[in-house]
Amino acid sequence: MERHVLTLKYDGLDAAYYGGIGTGGSKQVVAGAQILLGAHAHYYQSATVPDRINDSAPGFVIRDLGRKRGSLIAEFLLVLMADAVWDAARYSFTSFVLESYAAAKGGRLFDGPPFDHRPATLARADGGNEPVFDLAGESLAQRRRLLQRVRQAREHISAPIRVTASLVEMSLDGYRLDSVRSRLPSEEDINAGLQLFRAAAGMARRAS
């Protein structure tokens, strides 16, 4: 059994002066932490990421450890109870998350460690697994899904920035993951911006 702690420290604005980031911001942060830890726990144990964000598995548990005052610190505990697809002594969960997160932040797919792992399996609804036969294609699909989940997690975790906090520092087991000073745009934000741009372009064409 392994225990890992994700720490999110918010500072500035309300987080510094009132020790909070608001109910809406807090819900976003909890969702982001669960997405980040859940996706990596799934992938670490099966080399797959489930279709649904909130799918759980018998191999791990995520717990919210609550908040600490001052600048707001949110902590989340991940307990791994199943074996990893990689030899944990050679490639720890902490190393995996650090490298996966860094790849996603740089817009790259996670490559995996340079040694063999157990064959990939797909999780079934009853908790069992089925073998994957198109290994190359399935591996690429799962790495893309992992990248998407990290991006989603970063969007949620950064939601309070410039609203109720000016900074969030992220770490796992004491190792720095990221430091975010601006809110990361969600897909909805990007789509809304594109719609406004298209509308403005259409008005400009009509005016000319």
XYZ file of N, CA and C in Angstrom:
624
model
N 0.839 -1.192 0.000
C 0.000 0.000 0.000
C 0.877 1.247 0.000
N 0.578 2.171 -0.899
C 1.336 3.429 -1.003
C 0.423 4.606 -0.699
N 1.002 5.661 -0.101
C 0.254 6.886 0.170
C 0.969 8.062 -0.476
N 0.200 8.883 -1.168
C 0.751 10.047 -1.842
C -0.154 11.241 -1.563
N 0.438 12.406 -1.353
C -0.329 13.604 -1.003
C -0.104 14.698 -2.042
N -1.218 15.152 -2.633
C -1.202 16.297 -3.536
C -1.531 17.540 -2.719
N -0.670 18.542 -2.785
C -0.857 19.776 -2.028
C -1.054 20.939 -2.986
N -2.106 21.708 -2.769
C -2.406 22.886 -3.574
C -2.430 24.079 -2.638
N -1.482 24.986 -2.794
C -1.384 26.151 -1.918
C -1.773 27.412 -2.680
N -2.871 28.038 -2.248
C -3.366 29.260 -2.872
C -2.969 30.463 -2.024
N -2.537 31.524 -2.685
C -2.123 32.724 -1.952
C -2.587 33.956 -2.718
N -2.581 35.098 -2.007
C -3.009 36.347 -2.607
C -4.523 36.502 -2.553
N -4.997 37.733 -2.669
C -6.417 38.054 -2.686
C -7.138 37.418 -1.494
N -8.302 36.811 -1.722
C -9.079 36.233 -0.620
C -8.341 35.098 0.083
N -7.556 34.340 -0.678
C -6.843 33.208 -0.083
C -5.884 33.674 1.002
N -5.280 34.851 0.803
C -4.326 35.374 1.780
C -5.021 36.102 2.918
N -6.034 36.904 2.596
C -6.636 37.781 3.607
C -7.773 37.130 4.388
N -8.505 36.225 3.730
C -9.653 35.621 4.393
C -9.515 34.108 4.568
N -8.428 33.551 4.041
C -8.194 32.115 4.192
C -9.170 31.262 3.431
N -9.704 31.755 2.322
C -10.658 30.975 1.540
C -10.662 31.397 0.090
N -11.246 30.566 -0.760
C -11.339 30.868 -2.191
C -12.783 30.795 -2.671
N -13.741 30.756 -1.753
C -15.144 30.734 -2.128
C -15.634 29.329 -2.417
N -16.951 29.149 -2.306
C -17.541 27.825 -2.504
C -17.356 27.320 -3.931
N -17.614 28.204 -4.912
C -17.457 27.796 -6.306
C -16.032 27.404 -6.629
N -15.072 28.213 -6.183
C -13.670 27.903 -6.421
C -13.245 26.621 -5.743
N -13.741 26.403 -4.523
C -13.386 25.199 -3.785
C -13.888 23.943 -4.490
N -15.086 24.000 -5.045
C -15.622 22.833 -5.775
C -14.781 22.530 -7.012
N -14.357 23.591 -7.702
C -13.513 23.409 -8.875
C -12.186 22.753 -8.496
N -11.610 23.199 -7.389
C -10.325 22.671 -6.934
C -10.443 21.188 -6.588
N -11.495 20.833 -5.863
C -11.700 19.419 -5.494
C -11.842 18.567 -6.751
N -12.635 19.040 -7.717
C -12.818 18.294 -8.963
C -11.493 18.135 -9.702
N -10.698 19.212 -9.754
C -9.412 19.146 -10.445
C -8.456 18.160 -9.805
N -8.400 18.175 -8.465
C -7.521 17.241 -7.757
C -7.938 15.799 -8.008
N -9.238 15.540 -7.987
C -9.729 14.180 -8.215
C -9.455 13.720 -9.634
N -9.613 14.623 -10.601
C -9.315 14.270 -11.995
C -7.832 13.941 -12.158
N -6.966 14.788 -11.593
C -5.521 14.607 -11.726
C -5.060 13.302 -11.084
N -5.466 13.075 -9.839
C -5.030 11.871 -9.135
C -5.694 10.619 -9.706
N -6.976 10.706 -10.019
C -7.694 9.534 -10.525
C -7.171 9.058 -11.859
N -6.939 9.982 -12.785
C -6.436 9.586 -14.106
C -5.070 8.929 -14.000
N -4.194 9.505 -13.165
C -2.849 8.935 -13.032
C -2.868 7.603 -12.280
N -3.743 7.465 -11.292
C -3.828 6.190 -10.580
C -4.310 5.085 -11.513
N -5.320 5.381 -12.329
C -5.801 4.402 -13.317
C -4.676 4.012 -14.261
N -4.005 5.006 -14.817
C -2.974 4.738 -15.815
C -1.791 3.993 -15.200
N -1.428 4.355 -13.999
C -0.282 3.729 -13.329
C -0.527 2.240 -13.086
N -1.791 1.879 -12.859
C -2.107 0.495 -12.528
C -2.554 -0.340 -13.724
N -3.043 0.309 -14.800
C -3.573 -0.472 -15.920
C -3.161 0.043 -17.293
N -2.439 1.167 -17.339
C -2.056 1.801 -18.608
C -3.282 2.262 -19.387
N -4.398 2.463 -18.699
C -5.622 2.963 -19.327
C -6.216 4.084 -18.480
N -6.993 4.947 -19.134
C -7.751 5.996 -18.457
C -9.205 5.798 -18.849
N -10.131 5.670 -17.902
C -11.533 5.385 -18.238
C -12.188 6.519 -19.009
N -13.263 6.178 -19.737
C -13.999 7.178 -20.515
C -14.571 8.257 -19.624
N -15.149 7.856 -18.489
C -15.801 8.804 -17.594
C -14.818 9.303 -16.546
N -14.848 10.604 -16.302
C -13.882 11.237 -15.404
C -13.942 10.664 -14.000
N -15.153 10.401 -13.495
C -15.312 10.021 -12.092
C -15.293 8.522 -11.843
N -14.935 7.716 -12.852
C -14.870 6.271 -12.636
C -13.825 5.943 -11.582
N -14.213 5.112 -10.609
C -13.278 4.672 -9.578
C -12.804 3.259 -9.903
N -11.906 2.741 -9.086
C -11.377 1.392 -9.285
C -11.013 0.812 -7.928
N -11.020 -0.520 -7.801
C -10.684 -1.123 -6.510
C -9.227 -0.953 -6.110
N -8.378 -0.453 -7.025
C -6.948 -0.361 -6.735
C -6.493 0.913 -6.074
N -7.401 1.875 -5.856
C -6.965 3.121 -5.218
C -8.148 3.839 -4.577
N -7.815 4.748 -3.650
C -8.811 5.581 -2.971
C -8.261 6.995 -2.895
N -9.115 7.996 -3.132
C -8.724 9.407 -3.018
C -9.518 10.040 -1.889
N -8.835 10.740 -0.985
C -9.513 11.385 0.132
C -9.112 12.860 0.205
N -10.098 13.706 0.465
C -9.870 15.134 0.673
C -9.467 15.326 2.131
N -8.263 15.851 2.375
C -7.766 16.017 3.737
C -8.174 17.347 4.360
N -8.953 18.144 3.623
C -9.435 19.391 4.196
C -8.535 20.575 3.903
N -8.784 21.681 4.615
C -8.102 22.941 4.340
C -7.333 23.438 5.545
N -6.268 24.170 5.288
C -5.501 24.826 6.337
C -5.564 26.329 6.098
N -5.648 27.105 7.168
C -5.811 28.556 7.053
C -4.478 29.260 6.796
N -4.558 30.582 6.730
C -3.425 31.405 6.335
C -3.591 31.638 4.859
N -2.597 31.353 4.084
C -2.848 31.186 2.665
C -3.485 29.808 2.578
N -4.469 29.639 1.735
C -5.256 28.405 1.761
C -4.469 27.232 1.197
N -4.407 26.142 1.942
C -3.724 24.931 1.502
C -4.736 23.786 1.463
N -4.930 23.209 0.288
C -5.811 22.061 0.120
C -4.939 20.823 -0.097
N -5.237 19.770 0.629
C -4.459 18.540 0.504
C -5.373 17.363 0.182
N -4.869 16.476 -0.681
C -5.633 15.311 -1.111
C -4.737 14.077 -1.020
N -5.260 13.040 -0.393
C -4.510 11.802 -0.189
C -4.937 10.759 -1.201
N -3.957 10.157 -1.865
C -4.206 9.031 -2.758
C -3.584 7.787 -2.131
N -4.387 6.738 -1.961
C -3.890 5.473 -1.435
C -3.945 4.444 -2.556
N -2.782 3.950 -2.990
C -2.699 2.917 -4.023
C -2.646 1.545 -3.354
N -3.538 0.666 -3.758
C -3.598 -0.656 -3.134
C -3.289 -1.785 -4.106
N -3.177 -1.476 -5.392
C -2.901 -2.492 -6.398
C -1.524 -2.251 -7.015
N -0.993 -3.296 -7.654
C 0.316 -3.189 -8.282
C 0.264 -2.259 -9.495
N 1.411 -1.686 -9.832
C 1.524 -0.819 -11.002
C 1.847 -1.656 -12.232
N 1.607 -1.066 -13.431
C 2.015 -1.754 -14.653
C 3.528 -1.776 -14.766
N 4.173 -0.820 -14.104
C 5.633 -0.810 -14.063
C 6.106 -1.315 -12.707
N 7.324 -1.771 -12.645
C 7.927 -2.165 -11.374
C 8.075 -0.911 -10.525
N 7.304 -0.828 -9.422
C 7.276 0.393 -8.605
C 8.653 0.753 -8.061
N 9.505 -0.247 -7.864
C 10.841 0.036 -7.335
C 11.697 0.766 -8.374
N 11.326 0.606 -9.647
C 12.105 1.227 -10.708
C 11.455 2.520 -11.203
N 10.153 2.624 -11.067
C 9.442 3.800 -11.561
C 8.285 4.099 -10.620
N 8.496 5.009 -9.714
C 7.508 5.294 -8.678
C 6.338 6.097 -9.225
N 5.235 6.075 -8.483
C 4.065 6.852 -8.860
C 4.392 8.341 -8.894
N 5.181 8.801 -7.942
C 5.559 10.210 -7.901
C 6.320 10.609 -9.158
N 7.282 9.798 -9.567
C 8.036 10.086 -10.791
C 7.119 10.103 -12.002
N 6.191 9.166 -12.043
C 5.239 9.092 -13.149
C 4.415 10.374 -13.267
N 3.837 10.833 -12.164
C 2.999 12.032 -12.201
C 3.822 13.260 -12.589
N 5.016 13.387 -12.012
C 5.870 14.527 -12.339
C 6.188 14.575 -13.831
N 6.521 13.437 -14.416
C 6.890 13.405 -15.832
C 5.664 13.549 -16.727
N 4.567 12.932 -16.348
C 3.340 13.048 -17.120
C 2.836 14.489 -17.127
N 2.864 15.126 -15.961
C 2.391 16.504 -15.847
C 3.273 17.448 -16.663
N 4.589 17.256 -16.573
C 5.517 18.099 -17.319
C 5.289 17.957 -18.826
N 5.026 16.731 -19.273
C 4.762 16.509 -20.699
C 3.485 17.225 -21.118
N 2.438 17.087 -20.316
C 1.158 17.728 -20.651
C 1.289 19.245 -20.649
N 2.012 19.780 -19.690
C 2.213 21.231 -19.619
C 2.936 21.733 -20.865
N 3.829 20.914 -21.408
C 4.551 21.278 -22.620
C 3.823 20.900 -23.897
N 2.585 20.379 -23.759
C 1.796 20.021 -24.928
C 2.207 18.706 -25.570
N 2.881 17.827 -24.797
C 3.368 16.562 -25.337
C 2.621 15.391 -24.693
N 2.615 14.269 -25.393
C 2.085 13.032 -24.832
C 3.126 12.399 -23.918
N 2.674 11.751 -22.868
C 3.561 11.023 -21.973
C 4.098 9.790 -22.701
N 5.416 9.572 -22.630
C 6.050 8.479 -23.365
C 6.167 7.185 -22.567
N 6.195 7.269 -21.251
C 6.393 6.070 -20.443
C 7.864 5.806 -20.199
N 8.163 5.005 -19.183
C 9.567 4.707 -18.862
C 10.188 3.784 -19.903
N 11.509 3.781 -20.030
C 12.184 2.995 -21.066
C 12.398 1.533 -20.684
N 11.347 0.895 -20.176
C 11.418 -0.556 -19.939
C 10.011 -1.131 -20.003
N 9.949 -2.448 -20.113
C 8.666 -3.115 -20.358
C 7.732 -3.004 -19.164
N 6.430 -3.098 -19.471
C 5.429 -3.172 -18.419
C 4.445 -4.294 -18.748
N 3.592 -4.595 -17.805
C 2.599 -5.637 -18.019
C 1.686 -5.263 -19.184
N 1.135 -6.252 -19.895
C 0.262 -5.937 -21.028
C -0.893 -5.047 -20.604
N -1.262 -4.097 -21.479
C -2.359 -3.180 -21.174
C -3.674 -3.936 -21.114
N -4.574 -3.493 -20.248
C -5.903 -4.084 -20.120
C -6.940 -2.983 -20.083
N -8.147 -3.319 -20.482
C -9.266 -2.388 -20.407
C -10.148 -2.771 -19.236
N -10.491 -1.809 -18.389
C -11.321 -2.080 -17.227
C -12.752 -2.364 -17.649
N -13.389 -3.395 -17.032
C -14.790 -3.701 -17.256
C -15.635 -3.106 -16.146
N -16.928 -3.027 -16.381
C -17.834 -2.450 -15.389
C -17.859 -3.263 -14.101
N -17.575 -4.575 -14.179
C -17.624 -5.411 -12.982
C -16.320 -5.398 -12.196
N -15.384 -4.536 -12.604
C -14.127 -4.425 -11.871
C -13.019 -5.285 -12.431
N -13.347 -6.176 -13.406
C -12.322 -7.016 -14.010
C -11.640 -6.302 -15.160
N -10.818 -7.036 -15.897
C -10.099 -6.441 -17.017
C -10.154 -7.358 -18.226
N -10.053 -6.763 -19.400
C -9.980 -7.506 -20.637
C -8.698 -7.118 -21.364
N -8.025 -8.077 -22.023
C -6.765 -7.739 -22.707
C -6.991 -6.826 -23.897
N -5.994 -6.021 -24.195
C -6.024 -5.134 -25.350
C -5.161 -5.753 -26.442
N -5.705 -5.851 -27.686
C -4.974 -6.528 -28.749
C -4.270 -5.543 -29.682
N -4.870 -4.387 -29.950
C -4.211 -3.360 -30.754
C -3.378 -2.498 -29.811
N -2.217 -3.014 -29.421
C -1.436 -2.358 -28.371
C -0.966 -0.965 -28.760
N -0.458 -0.805 -29.975
C 0.064 0.500 -30.389
C -1.061 1.534 -30.451
N -2.152 1.172 -31.102
C -3.273 2.098 -31.227
C -3.905 2.417 -29.892
N -4.073 1.414 -29.054
C -4.684 1.640 -27.748
C -3.779 2.472 -26.851
N -2.468 2.231 -26.915
C -1.531 3.008 -26.114
C -1.594 4.487 -26.489
N -1.656 4.783 -27.778
C -1.737 6.166 -28.221
C -3.034 6.816 -27.746
N -4.144 6.074 -27.842
C -5.437 6.614 -27.405
C -5.435 6.911 -25.912
N -4.836 6.031 -25.121
C -4.817 6.222 -23.674
C -3.896 7.378 -23.278
N -2.774 7.537 -23.979
C -1.877 8.650 -23.680
C -2.528 9.987 -24.036
N -3.308 9.998 -25.115
C -4.044 11.209 -25.466
C -5.091 11.533 -24.404
N -5.761 10.500 -23.901
C -6.768 10.727 -22.864
C -6.125 11.222 -21.576
N -4.954 10.681 -21.250
C -4.241 11.142 -20.056
C -3.868 12.614 -20.201
N -3.376 13.009 -21.368
C -3.047 14.412 -21.627
C -4.282 15.295 -21.451
N -5.414 14.851 -21.973
C -6.654 15.623 -21.853
C -7.062 15.777 -20.394
N -6.918 14.707 -19.596
C -7.305 14.777 -18.193
C -6.407 15.732 -17.405
N -5.117 15.731 -17.716
C -4.216 16.662 -17.025
C -4.616 18.098 -17.352
N -4.947 18.358 -18.608
C -5.383 19.699 -18.991
C -6.667 20.088 -18.261
N -7.618 19.146 -18.175
C -8.862 19.420 -17.461
C -8.587 19.714 -15.989
N -7.702 18.925 -15.398
C -7.371 19.126 -13.983
C -6.755 20.498 -13.762
N -5.838 20.907 -14.644
C -5.194 22.224 -14.512
C -6.211 23.357 -14.649
N -7.198 23.187 -15.538
C -8.248 24.200 -15.693
C -9.019 24.368 -14.388
N -9.406 23.252 -13.778
C -10.173 23.309 -12.532
C -9.338 23.882 -11.392
N -8.111 23.409 -11.274
C -7.259 23.832 -10.160
C -6.919 25.318 -10.256
N -6.804 25.836 -11.475
C -6.458 27.251 -11.658
C -7.685 28.158 -11.687
N -8.885 27.604 -11.558
C -10.108 28.405 -11.658
C -10.154 29.586 -10.679
N -9.664 29.451 -9.420
C -9.723 30.593 -8.498
C -8.745 31.721 -8.809
N -7.767 31.486 -9.702
C -6.737 32.492 -9.946
C -7.344 33.746 -10.571
N -6.941 34.912 -10.018
C -7.414 36.237 -10.405
C -8.872 36.475 -10.023
N -9.483 35.522 -9.332
C -10.840 35.703 -8.824
C -10.795 35.798 -7.301
N -10.279 34.742 -6.661
C -10.135 34.761 -5.200
C -8.715 34.440 -4.754
N -7.801 34.256 -5.687
C -6.388 34.006 -5.363
C -5.541 34.520 -6.514
N -4.275 34.784 -6.248
C -3.377 35.264 -7.294
C -2.329 34.228 -7.686
N -2.259 33.141 -6.941
C -1.228 32.134 -7.181
C -1.654 30.793 -6.595
N -1.345 29.707 -7.306
C -1.468 28.365 -6.737
C -0.174 27.614 -7.007
N 0.377 27.040 -5.951
C 1.578 26.209 -6.058
C 1.161 24.761 -5.843
N 1.525 23.912 -6.783
C 1.126 22.510 -6.757
C 2.336 21.627 -6.477
N 2.150 20.648 -5.596
C 3.243 19.703 -5.316
C 2.660 18.333 -5.005
N 3.464 17.313 -5.251
C 3.090 15.936 -4.937
C 4.198 15.331 -4.097
N 3.842 14.917 -2.896
C 4.821 14.321 -1.975
C 6.019 15.241 -1.747
N 5.766 16.544 -1.752
C 6.831 17.517 -1.518
C 7.596 17.925 -2.755
N 7.317 17.313 -3.900
C 7.993 17.662 -5.153
C 7.119 18.631 -5.951
N 7.716 19.716 -6.415
C 6.965 20.753 -7.121
C 6.425 20.242 -8.449
N 5.129 20.461 -8.675
C 4.503 20.138 -9.946
C 4.385 21.372 -10.835
N 3.892 22.473 -10.235
C 3.613 23.643 -11.050
C 3.387 24.855 -10.150
N 3.487 26.030 -10.744
C 3.147 27.287 -10.093
C 2.360 28.098 -11.112
N 1.086 28.381 -10.817
C 0.191 28.996 -11.791
C -0.242 30.366 -11.282
N -0.037 31.390 -12.110
C -0.406 32.760 -11.731
C -1.531 33.329 -12.588
N -1.982 32.594 -13.567
C -3.101 33.054 -14.381
C -4.034 31.889 -14.637
N -5.309 32.186 -14.708
C -6.315 31.153 -14.915
C -6.148 30.548 -16.298
N -6.116 29.224 -16.375
C -5.985 28.554 -17.654
C -7.350 28.463 -18.325
N -7.467 28.853 -19.590
C -8.775 28.849 -20.254
C -9.306 27.431 -20.443
N -10.603 27.275 -20.233
C -11.257 25.987 -20.458
C -11.665 25.883 -21.922
N -12.150 24.707 -22.339
C -12.630 24.544 -23.707
C -13.817 25.459 -23.971
N -14.659 25.660 -22.921
C -15.811 26.552 -23.066
C -15.352 27.993 -23.322
N -14.294 28.420 -22.598
C -13.756 29.762 -22.805
C -13.247 29.928 -24.239
N -12.519 28.929 -24.716
C -11.952 28.992 -26.066
C -13.058 29.037 -27.109
N -14.088 28.184 -26.937
C -15.200 28.158 -27.887
C -15.955 29.489 -27.885
N -16.151 30.065 -26.681
C -16.841 31.354 -26.589
C -16.033 32.444 -27.291
N -14.702 32.418 -27.108
C -13.850 33.388 -27.776
C -13.911 33.253 -29.292
N -13.937 32.021 -29.780
C -14.029 31.793 -31.219
C -15.353 32.309 -31.774
N -16.431 32.106 -31.017
C -17.738 32.583 -31.476
C -17.761 34.107 -31.574
N -17.175 34.779 -30.563
C -17.111 36.237 -30.601
C -16.268 36.725 -31.774
N -15.137 36.035 -32.025
C -14.267 36.416 -33.144
C -15.001 36.258 -34.475
N -15.726 35.143 -34.630
C -16.447 34.912 -35.887
C -17.561 35.932 -36.076
N -18.237 36.254 -34.957
C -19.306 37.251 -35.047
C -18.748 38.614 -35.438
N -17.613 38.993 -34.836
C -16.989 40.279 -35.158
C -16.518 40.296 -36.603
N -15.955 39.178 -37.065
C -15.488 39.104 -38.460
C -16.653 39.232 -39.422
N -17.788 38.628 -39.082
C -18.967 38.717 -39.942
C -19.497 40.140 -40.008
N -19.505 40.840 -38.862
C -19.966 42.230 -38.855
C -19.044 43.122 -39.682
N -17.721 42.861 -39.596
C -16.766 43.658 -40.360
C -16.962 43.472 -41.862
N -17.247 42.237 -42.267
C -17.474 41.971 -43.701
C -18.724 42.681 -44.207
N -19.782 42.654 -43.393
C -21.030 43.300 -43.787
C -20.863 44.821 -43.869
N -20.051 45.367 -42.930
C -19.838 46.814 -42.919
C -19.061 47.288 -44.143
N -18.180 46.432 -44.659
C -17.382 46.804 -45.823
C -18.142 46.597 -47.120
